[in-house]
JSON list of C-alpha atoms in Angstrom, two decimals:
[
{"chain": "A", "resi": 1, "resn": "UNK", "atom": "CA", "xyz": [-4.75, 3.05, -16.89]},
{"chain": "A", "resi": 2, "resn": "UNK", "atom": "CA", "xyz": [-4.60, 5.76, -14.60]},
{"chain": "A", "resi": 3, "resn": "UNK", "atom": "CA", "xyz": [-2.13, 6.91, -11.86]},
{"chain": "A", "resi": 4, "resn": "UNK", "atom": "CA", "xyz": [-1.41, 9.51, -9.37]},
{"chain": "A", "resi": 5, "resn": "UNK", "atom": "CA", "xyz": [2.26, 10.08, -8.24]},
{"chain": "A", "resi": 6, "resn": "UNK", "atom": "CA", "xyz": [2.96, 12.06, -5.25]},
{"chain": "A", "resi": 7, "resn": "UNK", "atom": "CA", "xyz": [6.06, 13.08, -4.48]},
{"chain": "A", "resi": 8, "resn": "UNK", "atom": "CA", "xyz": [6.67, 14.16, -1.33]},
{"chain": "A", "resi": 9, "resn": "UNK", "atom": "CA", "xyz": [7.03, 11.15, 0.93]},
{"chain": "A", "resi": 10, "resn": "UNK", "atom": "CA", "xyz": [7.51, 13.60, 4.10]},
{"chain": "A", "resi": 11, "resn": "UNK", "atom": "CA", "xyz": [6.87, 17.00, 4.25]},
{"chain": "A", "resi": 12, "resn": "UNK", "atom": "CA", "xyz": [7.85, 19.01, 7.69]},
{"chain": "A", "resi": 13, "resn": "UNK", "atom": "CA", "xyz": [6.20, 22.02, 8.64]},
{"chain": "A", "resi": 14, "resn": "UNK", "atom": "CA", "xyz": [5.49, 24.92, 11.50]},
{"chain": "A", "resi": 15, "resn": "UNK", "atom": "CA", "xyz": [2.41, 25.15, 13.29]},
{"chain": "A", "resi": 16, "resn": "UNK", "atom": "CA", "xyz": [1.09, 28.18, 11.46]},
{"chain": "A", "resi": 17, "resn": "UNK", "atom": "CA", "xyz": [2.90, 28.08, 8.39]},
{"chain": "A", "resi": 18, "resn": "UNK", "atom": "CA", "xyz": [1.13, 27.47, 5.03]},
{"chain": "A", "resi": 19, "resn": "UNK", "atom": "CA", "xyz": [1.14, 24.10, 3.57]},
{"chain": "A", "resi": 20, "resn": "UNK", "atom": "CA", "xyz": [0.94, 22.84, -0.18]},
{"chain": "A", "resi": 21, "resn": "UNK", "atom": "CA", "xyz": [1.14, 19.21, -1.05]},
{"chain": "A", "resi": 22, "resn": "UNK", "atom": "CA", "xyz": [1.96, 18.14, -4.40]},
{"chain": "A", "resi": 23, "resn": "UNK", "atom": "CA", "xyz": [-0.64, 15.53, -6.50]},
{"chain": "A", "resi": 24, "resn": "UNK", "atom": "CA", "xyz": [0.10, 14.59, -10.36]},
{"chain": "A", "resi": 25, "resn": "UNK", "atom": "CA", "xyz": [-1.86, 12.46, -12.24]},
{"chain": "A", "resi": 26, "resn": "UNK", "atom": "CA", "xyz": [-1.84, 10.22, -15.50]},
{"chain": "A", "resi": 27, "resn": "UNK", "atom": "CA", "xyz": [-5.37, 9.96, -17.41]},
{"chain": "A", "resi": 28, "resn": "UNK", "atom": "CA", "xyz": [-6.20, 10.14, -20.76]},
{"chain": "A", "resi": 29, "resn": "UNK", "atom": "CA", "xyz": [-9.82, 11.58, -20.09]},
{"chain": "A", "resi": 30, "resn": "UNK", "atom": "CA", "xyz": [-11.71, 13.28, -18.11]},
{"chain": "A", "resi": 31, "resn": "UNK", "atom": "CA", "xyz": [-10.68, 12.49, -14.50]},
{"chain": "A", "resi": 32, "resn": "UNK", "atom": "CA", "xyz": [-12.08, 13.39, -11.46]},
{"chain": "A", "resi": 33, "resn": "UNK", "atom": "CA", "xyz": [-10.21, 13.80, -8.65]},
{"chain": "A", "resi": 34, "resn": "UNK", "atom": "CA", "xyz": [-9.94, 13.45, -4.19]},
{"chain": "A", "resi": 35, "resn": "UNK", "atom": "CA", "xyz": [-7.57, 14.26, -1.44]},
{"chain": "A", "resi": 36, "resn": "UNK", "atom": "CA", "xyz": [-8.32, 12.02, 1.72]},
{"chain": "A", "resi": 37, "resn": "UNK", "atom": "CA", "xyz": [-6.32, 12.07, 4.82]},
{"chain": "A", "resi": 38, "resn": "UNK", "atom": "CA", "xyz": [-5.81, 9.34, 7.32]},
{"chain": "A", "resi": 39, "resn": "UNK", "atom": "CA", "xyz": [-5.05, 9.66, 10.84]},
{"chain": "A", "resi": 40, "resn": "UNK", "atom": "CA", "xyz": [-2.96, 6.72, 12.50]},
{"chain": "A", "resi": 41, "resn": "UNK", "atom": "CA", "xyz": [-5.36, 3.85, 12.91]},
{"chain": "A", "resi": 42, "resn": "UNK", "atom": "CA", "xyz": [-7.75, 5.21, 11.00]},
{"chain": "A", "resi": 43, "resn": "UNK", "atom": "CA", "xyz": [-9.48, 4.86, 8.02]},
{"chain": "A", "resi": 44, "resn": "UNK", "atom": "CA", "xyz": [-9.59, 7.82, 5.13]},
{"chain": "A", "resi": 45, "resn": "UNK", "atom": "CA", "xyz": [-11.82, 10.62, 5.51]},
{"chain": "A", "resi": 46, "resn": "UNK", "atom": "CA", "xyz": [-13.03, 12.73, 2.56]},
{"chain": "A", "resi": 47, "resn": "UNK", "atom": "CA", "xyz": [-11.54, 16.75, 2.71]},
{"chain": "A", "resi": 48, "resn": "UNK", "atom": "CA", "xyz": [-12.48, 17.13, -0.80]},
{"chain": "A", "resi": 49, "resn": "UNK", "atom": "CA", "xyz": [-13.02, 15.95, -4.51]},
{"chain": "A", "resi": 50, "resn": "UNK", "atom": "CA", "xyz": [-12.95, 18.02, -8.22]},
{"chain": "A", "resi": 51, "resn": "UNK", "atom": "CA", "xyz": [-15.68, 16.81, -10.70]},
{"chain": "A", "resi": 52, "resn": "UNK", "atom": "CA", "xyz": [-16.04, 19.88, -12.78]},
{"chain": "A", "resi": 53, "resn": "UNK", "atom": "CA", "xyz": [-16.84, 23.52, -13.07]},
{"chain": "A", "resi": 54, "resn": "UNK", "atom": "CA", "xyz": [-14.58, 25.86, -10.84]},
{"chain": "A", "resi": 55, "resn": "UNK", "atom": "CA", "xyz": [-10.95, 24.62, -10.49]},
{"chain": "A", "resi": 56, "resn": "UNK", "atom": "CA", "xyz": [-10.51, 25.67, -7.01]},
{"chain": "A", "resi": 57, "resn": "UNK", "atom": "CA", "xyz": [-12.44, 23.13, -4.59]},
{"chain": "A", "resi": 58, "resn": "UNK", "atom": "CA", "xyz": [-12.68, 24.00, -0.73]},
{"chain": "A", "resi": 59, "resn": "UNK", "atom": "CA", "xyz": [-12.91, 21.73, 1.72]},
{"chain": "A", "resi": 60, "resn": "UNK", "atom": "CA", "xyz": [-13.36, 20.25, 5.16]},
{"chain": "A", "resi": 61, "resn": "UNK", "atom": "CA", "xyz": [-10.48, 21.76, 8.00]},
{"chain": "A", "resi": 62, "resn": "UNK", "atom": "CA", "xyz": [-9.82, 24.90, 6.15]},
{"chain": "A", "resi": 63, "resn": "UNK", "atom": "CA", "xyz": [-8.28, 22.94, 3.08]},
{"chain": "A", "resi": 64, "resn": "UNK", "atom": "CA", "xyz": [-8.31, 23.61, -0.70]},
{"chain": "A", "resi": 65, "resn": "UNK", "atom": "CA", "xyz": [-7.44, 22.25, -4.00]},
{"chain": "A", "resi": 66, "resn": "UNK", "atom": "CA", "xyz": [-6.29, 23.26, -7.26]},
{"chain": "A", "resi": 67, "resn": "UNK", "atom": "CA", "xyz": [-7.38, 21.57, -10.68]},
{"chain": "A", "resi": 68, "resn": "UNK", "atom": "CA", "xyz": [-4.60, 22.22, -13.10]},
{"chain": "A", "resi": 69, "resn": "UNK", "atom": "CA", "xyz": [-5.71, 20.09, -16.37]},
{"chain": "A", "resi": 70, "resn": "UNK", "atom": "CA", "xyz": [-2.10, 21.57, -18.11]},
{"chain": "A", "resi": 71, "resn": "UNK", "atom": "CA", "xyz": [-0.11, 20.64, -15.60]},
{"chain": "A", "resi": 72, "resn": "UNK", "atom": "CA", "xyz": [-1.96, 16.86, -14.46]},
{"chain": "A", "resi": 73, "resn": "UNK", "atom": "CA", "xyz": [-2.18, 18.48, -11.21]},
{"chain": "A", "resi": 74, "resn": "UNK", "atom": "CA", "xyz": [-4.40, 18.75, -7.73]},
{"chain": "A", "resi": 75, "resn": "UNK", "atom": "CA", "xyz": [-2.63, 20.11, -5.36]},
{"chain": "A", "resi": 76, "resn": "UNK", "atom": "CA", "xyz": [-3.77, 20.58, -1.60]},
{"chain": "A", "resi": 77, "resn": "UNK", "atom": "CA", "xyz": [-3.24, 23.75, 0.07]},
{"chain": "A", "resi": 78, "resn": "UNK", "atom": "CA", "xyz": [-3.98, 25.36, 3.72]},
{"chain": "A", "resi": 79, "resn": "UNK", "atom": "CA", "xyz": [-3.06, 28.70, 4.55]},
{"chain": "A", "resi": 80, "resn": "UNK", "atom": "CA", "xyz": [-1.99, 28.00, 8.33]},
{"chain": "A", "resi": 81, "resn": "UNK", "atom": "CA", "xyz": [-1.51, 24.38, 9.69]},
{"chain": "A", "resi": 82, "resn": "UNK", "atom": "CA", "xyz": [-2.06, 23.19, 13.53]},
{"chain": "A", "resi": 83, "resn": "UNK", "atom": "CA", "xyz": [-0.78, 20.48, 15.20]},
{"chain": "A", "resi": 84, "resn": "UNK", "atom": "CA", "xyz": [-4.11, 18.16, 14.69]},
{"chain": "A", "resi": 85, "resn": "UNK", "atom": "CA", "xyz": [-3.24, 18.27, 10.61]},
{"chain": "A", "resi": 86, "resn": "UNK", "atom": "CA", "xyz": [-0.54, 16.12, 11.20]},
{"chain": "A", "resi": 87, "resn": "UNK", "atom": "CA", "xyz": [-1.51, 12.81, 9.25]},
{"chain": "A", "resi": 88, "resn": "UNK", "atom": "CA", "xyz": [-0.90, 10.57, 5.87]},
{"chain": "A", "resi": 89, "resn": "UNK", "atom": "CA", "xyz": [-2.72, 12.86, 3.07]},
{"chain": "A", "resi": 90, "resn": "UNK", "atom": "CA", "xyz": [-3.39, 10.53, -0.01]},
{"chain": "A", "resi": 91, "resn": "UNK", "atom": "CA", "xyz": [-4.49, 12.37, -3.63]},
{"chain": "A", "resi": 92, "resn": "UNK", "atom": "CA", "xyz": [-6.84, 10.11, -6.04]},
{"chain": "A", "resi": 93, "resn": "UNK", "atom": "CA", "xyz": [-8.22, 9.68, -9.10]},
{"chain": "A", "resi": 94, "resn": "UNK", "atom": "CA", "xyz": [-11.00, 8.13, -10.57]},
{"chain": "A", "resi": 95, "resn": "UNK", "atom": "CA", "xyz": [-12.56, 7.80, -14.25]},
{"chain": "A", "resi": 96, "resn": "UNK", "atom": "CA", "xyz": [-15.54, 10.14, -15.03]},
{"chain": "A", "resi": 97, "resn": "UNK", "atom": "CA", "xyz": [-17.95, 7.52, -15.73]},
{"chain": "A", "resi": 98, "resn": "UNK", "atom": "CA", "xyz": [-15.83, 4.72, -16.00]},
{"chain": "A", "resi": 99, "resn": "UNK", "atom": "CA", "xyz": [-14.44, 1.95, -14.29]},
{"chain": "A", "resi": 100, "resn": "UNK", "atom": "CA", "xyz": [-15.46, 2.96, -10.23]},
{"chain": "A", "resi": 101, "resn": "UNK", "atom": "CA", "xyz": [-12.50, 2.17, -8.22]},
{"chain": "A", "resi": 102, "resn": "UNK", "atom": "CA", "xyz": [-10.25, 4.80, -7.46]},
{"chain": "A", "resi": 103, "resn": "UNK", "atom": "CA", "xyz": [-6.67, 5.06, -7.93]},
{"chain": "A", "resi": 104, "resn": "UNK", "atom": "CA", "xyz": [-4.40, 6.10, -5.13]},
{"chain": "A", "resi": 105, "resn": "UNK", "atom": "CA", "xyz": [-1.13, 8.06, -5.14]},
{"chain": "A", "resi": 106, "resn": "UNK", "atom": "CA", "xyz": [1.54, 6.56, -2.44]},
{"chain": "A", "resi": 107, "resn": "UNK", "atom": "CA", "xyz": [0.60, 9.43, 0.39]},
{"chain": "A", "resi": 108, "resn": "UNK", "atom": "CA", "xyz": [2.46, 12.07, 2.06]},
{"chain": "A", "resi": 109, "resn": "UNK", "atom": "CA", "xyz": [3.42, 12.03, 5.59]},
{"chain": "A", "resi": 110, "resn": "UNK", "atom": "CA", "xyz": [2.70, 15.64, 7.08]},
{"chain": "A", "resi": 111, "resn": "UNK", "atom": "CA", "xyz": [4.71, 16.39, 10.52]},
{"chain": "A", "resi": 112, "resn": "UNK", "atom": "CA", "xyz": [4.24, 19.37, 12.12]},
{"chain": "A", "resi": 113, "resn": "UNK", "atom": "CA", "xyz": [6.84, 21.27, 14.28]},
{"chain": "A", "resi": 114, "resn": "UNK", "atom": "CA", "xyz": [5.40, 22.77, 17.04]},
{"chain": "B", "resi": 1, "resn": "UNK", "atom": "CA", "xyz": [-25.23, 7.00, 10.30]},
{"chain": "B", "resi": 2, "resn": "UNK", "atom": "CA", "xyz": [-22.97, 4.27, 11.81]},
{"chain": "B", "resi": 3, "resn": "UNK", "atom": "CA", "xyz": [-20.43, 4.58, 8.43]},
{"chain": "B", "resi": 4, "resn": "UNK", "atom": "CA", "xyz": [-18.84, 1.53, 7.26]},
{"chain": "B", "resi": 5, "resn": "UNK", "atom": "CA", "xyz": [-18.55, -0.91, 10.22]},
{"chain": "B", "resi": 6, "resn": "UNK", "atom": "CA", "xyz": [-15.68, -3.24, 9.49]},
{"chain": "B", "resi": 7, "resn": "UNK", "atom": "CA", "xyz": [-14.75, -6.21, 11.71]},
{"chain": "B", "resi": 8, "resn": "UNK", "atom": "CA", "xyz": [-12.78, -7.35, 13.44]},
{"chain": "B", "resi": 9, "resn": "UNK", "atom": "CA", "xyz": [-10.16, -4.84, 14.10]},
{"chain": "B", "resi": 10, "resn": "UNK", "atom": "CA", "xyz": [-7.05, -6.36, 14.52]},
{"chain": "B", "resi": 11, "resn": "UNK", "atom": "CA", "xyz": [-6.51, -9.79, 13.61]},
{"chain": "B", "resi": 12, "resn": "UNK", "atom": "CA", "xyz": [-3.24, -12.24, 14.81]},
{"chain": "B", "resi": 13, "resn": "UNK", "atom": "CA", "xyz": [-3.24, -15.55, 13.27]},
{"chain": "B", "resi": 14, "resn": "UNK", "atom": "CA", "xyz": [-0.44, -18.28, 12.37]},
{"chain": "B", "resi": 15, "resn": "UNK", "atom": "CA", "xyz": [0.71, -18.94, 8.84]},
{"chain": "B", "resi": 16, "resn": "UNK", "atom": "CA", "xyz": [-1.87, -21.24, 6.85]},
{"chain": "B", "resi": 17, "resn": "UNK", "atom": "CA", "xyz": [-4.89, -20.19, 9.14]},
{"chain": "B", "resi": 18, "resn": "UNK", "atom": "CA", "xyz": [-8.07, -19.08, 7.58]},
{"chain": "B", "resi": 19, "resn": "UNK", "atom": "CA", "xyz": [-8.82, -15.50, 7.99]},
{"chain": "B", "resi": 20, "resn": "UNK", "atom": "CA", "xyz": [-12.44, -13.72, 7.36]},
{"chain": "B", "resi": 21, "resn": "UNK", "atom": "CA", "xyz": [-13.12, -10.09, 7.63]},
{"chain": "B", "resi": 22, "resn": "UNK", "atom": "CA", "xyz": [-15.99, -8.30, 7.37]},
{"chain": "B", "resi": 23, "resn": "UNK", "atom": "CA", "xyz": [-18.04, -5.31, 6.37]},
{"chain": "B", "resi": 24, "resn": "UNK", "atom": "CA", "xyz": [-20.95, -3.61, 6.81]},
{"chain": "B", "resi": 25, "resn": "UNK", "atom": "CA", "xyz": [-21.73, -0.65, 4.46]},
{"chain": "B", "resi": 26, "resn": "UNK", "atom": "CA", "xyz": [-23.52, 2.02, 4.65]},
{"chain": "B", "resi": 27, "resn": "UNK", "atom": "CA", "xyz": [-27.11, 1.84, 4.27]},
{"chain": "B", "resi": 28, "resn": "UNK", "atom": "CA", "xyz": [-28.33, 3.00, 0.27]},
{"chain": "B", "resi": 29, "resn": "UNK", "atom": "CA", "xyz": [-24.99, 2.47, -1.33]},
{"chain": "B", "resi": 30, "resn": "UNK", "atom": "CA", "xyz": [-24.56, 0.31, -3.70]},
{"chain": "B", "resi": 31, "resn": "UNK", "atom": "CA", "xyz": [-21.14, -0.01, -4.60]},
{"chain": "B", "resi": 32, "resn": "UNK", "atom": "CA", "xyz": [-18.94, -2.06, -2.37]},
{"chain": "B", "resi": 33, "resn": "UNK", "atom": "CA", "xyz": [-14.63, -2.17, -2.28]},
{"chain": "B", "resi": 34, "resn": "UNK", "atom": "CA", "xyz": [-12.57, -3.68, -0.70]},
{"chain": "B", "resi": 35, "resn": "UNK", "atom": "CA", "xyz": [-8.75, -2.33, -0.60]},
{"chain": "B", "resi": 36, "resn": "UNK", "atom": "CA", "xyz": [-5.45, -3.10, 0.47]},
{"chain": "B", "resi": 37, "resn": "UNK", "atom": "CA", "xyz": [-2.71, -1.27, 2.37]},
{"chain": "B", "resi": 38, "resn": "UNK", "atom": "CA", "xyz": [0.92, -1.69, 2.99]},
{"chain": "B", "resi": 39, "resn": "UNK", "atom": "CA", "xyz": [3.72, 0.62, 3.03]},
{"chain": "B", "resi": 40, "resn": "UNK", "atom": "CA", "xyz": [5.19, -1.12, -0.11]},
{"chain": "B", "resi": 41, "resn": "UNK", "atom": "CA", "xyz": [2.42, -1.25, -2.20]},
{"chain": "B", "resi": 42, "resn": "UNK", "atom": "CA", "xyz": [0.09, 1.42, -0.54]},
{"chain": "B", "resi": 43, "resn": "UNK", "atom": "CA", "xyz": [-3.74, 1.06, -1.26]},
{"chain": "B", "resi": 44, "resn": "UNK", "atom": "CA", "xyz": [-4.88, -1.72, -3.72]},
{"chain": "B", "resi": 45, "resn": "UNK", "atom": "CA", "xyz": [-7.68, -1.55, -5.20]},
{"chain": "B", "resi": 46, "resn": "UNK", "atom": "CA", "xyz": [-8.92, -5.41, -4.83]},
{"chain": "B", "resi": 47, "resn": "UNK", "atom": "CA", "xyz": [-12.22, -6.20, -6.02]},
{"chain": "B", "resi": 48, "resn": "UNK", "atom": "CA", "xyz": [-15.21, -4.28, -6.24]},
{"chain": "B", "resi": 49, "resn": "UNK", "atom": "CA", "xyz": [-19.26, -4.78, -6.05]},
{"chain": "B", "resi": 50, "resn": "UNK", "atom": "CA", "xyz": [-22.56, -3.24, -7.42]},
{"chain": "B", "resi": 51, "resn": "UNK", "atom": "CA", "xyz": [-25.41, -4.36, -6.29]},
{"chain": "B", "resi": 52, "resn": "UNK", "atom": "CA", "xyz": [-23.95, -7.30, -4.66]},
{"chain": "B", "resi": 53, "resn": "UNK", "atom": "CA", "xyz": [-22.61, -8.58, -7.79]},
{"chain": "B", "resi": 54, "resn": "UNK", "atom": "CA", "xyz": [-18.80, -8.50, -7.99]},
{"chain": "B", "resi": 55, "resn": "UNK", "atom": "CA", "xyz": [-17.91, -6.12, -10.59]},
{"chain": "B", "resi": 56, "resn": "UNK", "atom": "CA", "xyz": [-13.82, -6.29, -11.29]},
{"chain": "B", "resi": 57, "resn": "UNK", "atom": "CA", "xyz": [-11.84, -8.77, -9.36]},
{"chain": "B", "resi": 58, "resn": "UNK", "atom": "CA", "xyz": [-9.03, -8.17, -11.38]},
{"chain": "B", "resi": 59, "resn": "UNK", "atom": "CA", "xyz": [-6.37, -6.99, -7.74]},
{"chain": "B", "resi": 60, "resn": "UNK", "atom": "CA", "xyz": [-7.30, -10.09, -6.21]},
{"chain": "B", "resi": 61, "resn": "UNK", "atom": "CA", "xyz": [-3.84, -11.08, -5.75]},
{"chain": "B", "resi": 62, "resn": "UNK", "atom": "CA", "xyz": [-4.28, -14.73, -5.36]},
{"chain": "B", "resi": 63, "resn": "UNK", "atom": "CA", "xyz": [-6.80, -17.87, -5.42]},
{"chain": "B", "resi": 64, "resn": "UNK", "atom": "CA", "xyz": [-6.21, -17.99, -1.96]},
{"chain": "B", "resi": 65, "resn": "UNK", "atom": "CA", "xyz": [-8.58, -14.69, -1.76]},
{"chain": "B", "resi": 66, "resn": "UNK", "atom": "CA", "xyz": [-12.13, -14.68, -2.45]},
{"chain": "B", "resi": 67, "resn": "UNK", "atom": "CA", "xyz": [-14.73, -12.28, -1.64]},
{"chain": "B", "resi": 68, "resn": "UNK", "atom": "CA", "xyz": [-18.56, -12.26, -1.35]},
{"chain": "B", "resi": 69, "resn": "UNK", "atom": "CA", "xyz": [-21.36, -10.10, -1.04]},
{"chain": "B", "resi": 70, "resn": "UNK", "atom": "CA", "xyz": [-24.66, -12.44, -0.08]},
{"chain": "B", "resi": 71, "resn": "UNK", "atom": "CA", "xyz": [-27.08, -9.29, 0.68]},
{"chain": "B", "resi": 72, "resn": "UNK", "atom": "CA", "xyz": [-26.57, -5.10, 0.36]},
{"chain": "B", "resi": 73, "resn": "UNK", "atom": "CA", "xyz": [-25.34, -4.77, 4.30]},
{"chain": "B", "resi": 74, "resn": "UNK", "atom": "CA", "xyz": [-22.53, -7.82, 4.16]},
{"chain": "B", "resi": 75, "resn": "UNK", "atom": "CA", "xyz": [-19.46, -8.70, 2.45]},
{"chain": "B", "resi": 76, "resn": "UNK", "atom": "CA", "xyz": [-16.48, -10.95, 3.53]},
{"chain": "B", "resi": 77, "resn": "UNK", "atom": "CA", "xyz": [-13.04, -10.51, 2.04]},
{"chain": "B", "resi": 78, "resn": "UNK", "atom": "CA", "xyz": [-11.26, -14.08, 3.12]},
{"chain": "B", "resi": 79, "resn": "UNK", "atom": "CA", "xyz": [-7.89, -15.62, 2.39]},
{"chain": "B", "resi": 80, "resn": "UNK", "atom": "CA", "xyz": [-7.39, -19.45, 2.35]},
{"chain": "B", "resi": 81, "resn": "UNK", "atom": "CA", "xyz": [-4.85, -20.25, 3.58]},
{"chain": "B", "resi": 82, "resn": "UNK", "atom": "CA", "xyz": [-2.99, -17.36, 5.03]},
{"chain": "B", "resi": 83, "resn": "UNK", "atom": "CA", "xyz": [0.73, -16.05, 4.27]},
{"chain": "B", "resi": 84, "resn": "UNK", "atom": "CA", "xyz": [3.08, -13.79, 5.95]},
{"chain": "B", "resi": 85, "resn": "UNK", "atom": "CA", "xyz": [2.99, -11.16, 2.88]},
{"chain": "B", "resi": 86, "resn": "UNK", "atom": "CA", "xyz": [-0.65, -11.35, 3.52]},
{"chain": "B", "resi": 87, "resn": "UNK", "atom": "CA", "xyz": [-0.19, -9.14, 5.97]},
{"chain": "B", "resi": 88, "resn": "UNK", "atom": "CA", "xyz": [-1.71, -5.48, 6.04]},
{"chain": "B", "resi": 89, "resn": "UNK", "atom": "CA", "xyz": [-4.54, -2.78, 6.64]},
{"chain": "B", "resi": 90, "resn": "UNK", "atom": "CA", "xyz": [-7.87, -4.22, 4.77]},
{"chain": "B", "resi": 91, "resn": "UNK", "atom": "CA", "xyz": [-10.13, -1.20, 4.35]},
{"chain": "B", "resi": 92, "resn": "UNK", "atom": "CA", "xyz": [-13.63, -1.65, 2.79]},
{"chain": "B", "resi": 93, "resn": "UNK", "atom": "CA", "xyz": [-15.15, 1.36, 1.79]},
{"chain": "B", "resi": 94, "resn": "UNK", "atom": "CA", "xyz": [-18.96, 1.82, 0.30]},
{"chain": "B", "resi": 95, "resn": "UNK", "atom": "CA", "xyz": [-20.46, 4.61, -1.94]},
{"chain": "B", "resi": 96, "resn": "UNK", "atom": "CA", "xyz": [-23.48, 5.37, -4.23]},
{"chain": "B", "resi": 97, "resn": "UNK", "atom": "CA", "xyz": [-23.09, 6.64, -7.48]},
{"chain": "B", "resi": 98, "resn": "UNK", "atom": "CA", "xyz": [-23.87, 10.24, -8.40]},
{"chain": "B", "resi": 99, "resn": "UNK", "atom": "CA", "xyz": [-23.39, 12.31, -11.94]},
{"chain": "B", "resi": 100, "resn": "UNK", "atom": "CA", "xyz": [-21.17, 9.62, -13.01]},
{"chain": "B", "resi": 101, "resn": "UNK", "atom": "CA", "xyz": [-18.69, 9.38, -10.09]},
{"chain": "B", "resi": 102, "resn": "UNK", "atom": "CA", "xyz": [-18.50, 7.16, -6.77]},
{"chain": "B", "resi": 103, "resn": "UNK", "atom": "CA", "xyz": [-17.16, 9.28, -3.20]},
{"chain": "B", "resi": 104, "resn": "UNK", "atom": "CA", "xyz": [-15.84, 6.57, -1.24]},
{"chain": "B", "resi": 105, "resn": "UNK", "atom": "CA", "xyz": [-16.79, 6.66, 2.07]},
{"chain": "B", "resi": 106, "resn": "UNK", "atom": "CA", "xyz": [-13.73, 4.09, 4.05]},
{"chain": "B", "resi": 107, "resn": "UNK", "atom": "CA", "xyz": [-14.15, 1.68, 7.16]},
{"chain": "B", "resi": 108, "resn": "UNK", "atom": "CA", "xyz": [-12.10, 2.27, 9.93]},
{"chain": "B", "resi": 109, "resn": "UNK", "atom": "CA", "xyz": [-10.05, -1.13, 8.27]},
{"chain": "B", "resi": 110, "resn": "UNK", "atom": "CA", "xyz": [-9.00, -4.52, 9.39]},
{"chain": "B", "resi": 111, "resn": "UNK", "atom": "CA", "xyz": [-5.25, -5.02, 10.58]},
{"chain": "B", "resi": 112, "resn": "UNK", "atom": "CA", "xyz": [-4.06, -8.33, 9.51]},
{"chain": "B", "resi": 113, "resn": "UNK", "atom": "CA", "xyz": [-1.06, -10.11, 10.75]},
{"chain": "B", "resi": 114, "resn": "UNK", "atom": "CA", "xyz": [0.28, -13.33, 9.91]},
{"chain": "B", "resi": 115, "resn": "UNK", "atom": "CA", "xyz": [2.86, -15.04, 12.19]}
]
């Protein structure tokens, strides 16, 4: 079975700095892969997903992610972070062309210091 | 696009009530889930549709849940009776299957709480 383990429960950061969230995941195939981010009393929205082919993905907001197949990884990156980013950021994985739910890390709580 | 309607929004009820909650999903798709969130267990997968027919039901915590999808625009997710530890964010989320792989697009989810 698959899994994704973030963790970073909380991450603080300055408006303006760079941010990089950390995503690891457990599948024995091919896996493909999401970051969604949630805004309080919201649902998830989509910033981006990995299926194949290039292993850096851009995405909605100025974000990106990294496919790292020896390392399990995906993590999300953003060169300089404004107040509005502040949200639950969840990383998730799903099986290329099997079973069709996807599998959710725990999230990570962004903050940002003005 | 309207997106995934879910309804209702918030929902209070008392221990051993029954509770319904809906969704509408988007038009086209044909895969249907409905997930769970709490800040213990985060989001639960627990069961899943194609083409209205329930696929894996296997997160279904209890008997007391059951879920239904009588046409492509309606499902219900309802629990029978209702518990305490029932209570949490009930997203539904719809998608259509592309090159192998489904892009979940979420409802704005159902806040259950049971007094």
């Amino acid at each position: 079975a698959q899994s994704v383990t973030q963790p970073d429960i909380h991450i603080t950061v300055s408006e303006g700095a760079s941010l990089e969230l950390r995503c690891n995941y457990s599948y024995g195939a091919t896996p493909y892969l999401f970051w969604y981010v949630q805004s309080p009393g919201q649902g998830l929205q989509l910033l981006l997903k990995y299926f194949s082919g290039d292993t850096l993905v851009q995405g909605i907001k100025g974000f990106e992610a990294e496919f790292k197949r020896s390392q399990s990884s995906f993590n999300l990156r953003k060169p300089s972070v404004h107040w509005s980013d502040a949200a639950e950021y969840f990383c998730a994985v799903g099986a290329w062309g099997g079973a069709d739910g996807l599998t959710f890390g725990k999230g990570t709580h962004l903050i940002i210091q003005p | 696009d309207a997106g995934v309607i879910q309804s209702p929004r918030h929902e209070v009820t008392e221990m051993g009530q029954e509770v319904t909650l809906r969704c509408k999903p988007i038009s086209g798709h044909d895969y249907l889930f409905w997930y769970r969130q709490t800040m213990m267990r985060g989001l639960e997968l627990l069961i899943y549709f194609n083409n209205n027919v329930p696929i894996d039901d296997s997160g279904m915590p209890e008997d007391r849940f059951s879920a239904k999808m009588p046409n492509a625009s309606f499902s219900t997710l309802k629990i029978q009776p209702s518990e305490p530890r029932d209570s949490a964010v009930y997203f539904c989320a719809s998608s259509r299957r592309t090159s192998g792989a489904n892009v979940l697009t979420f409802g704005a989810g159902s806040r259950l709480t049971v007094l």
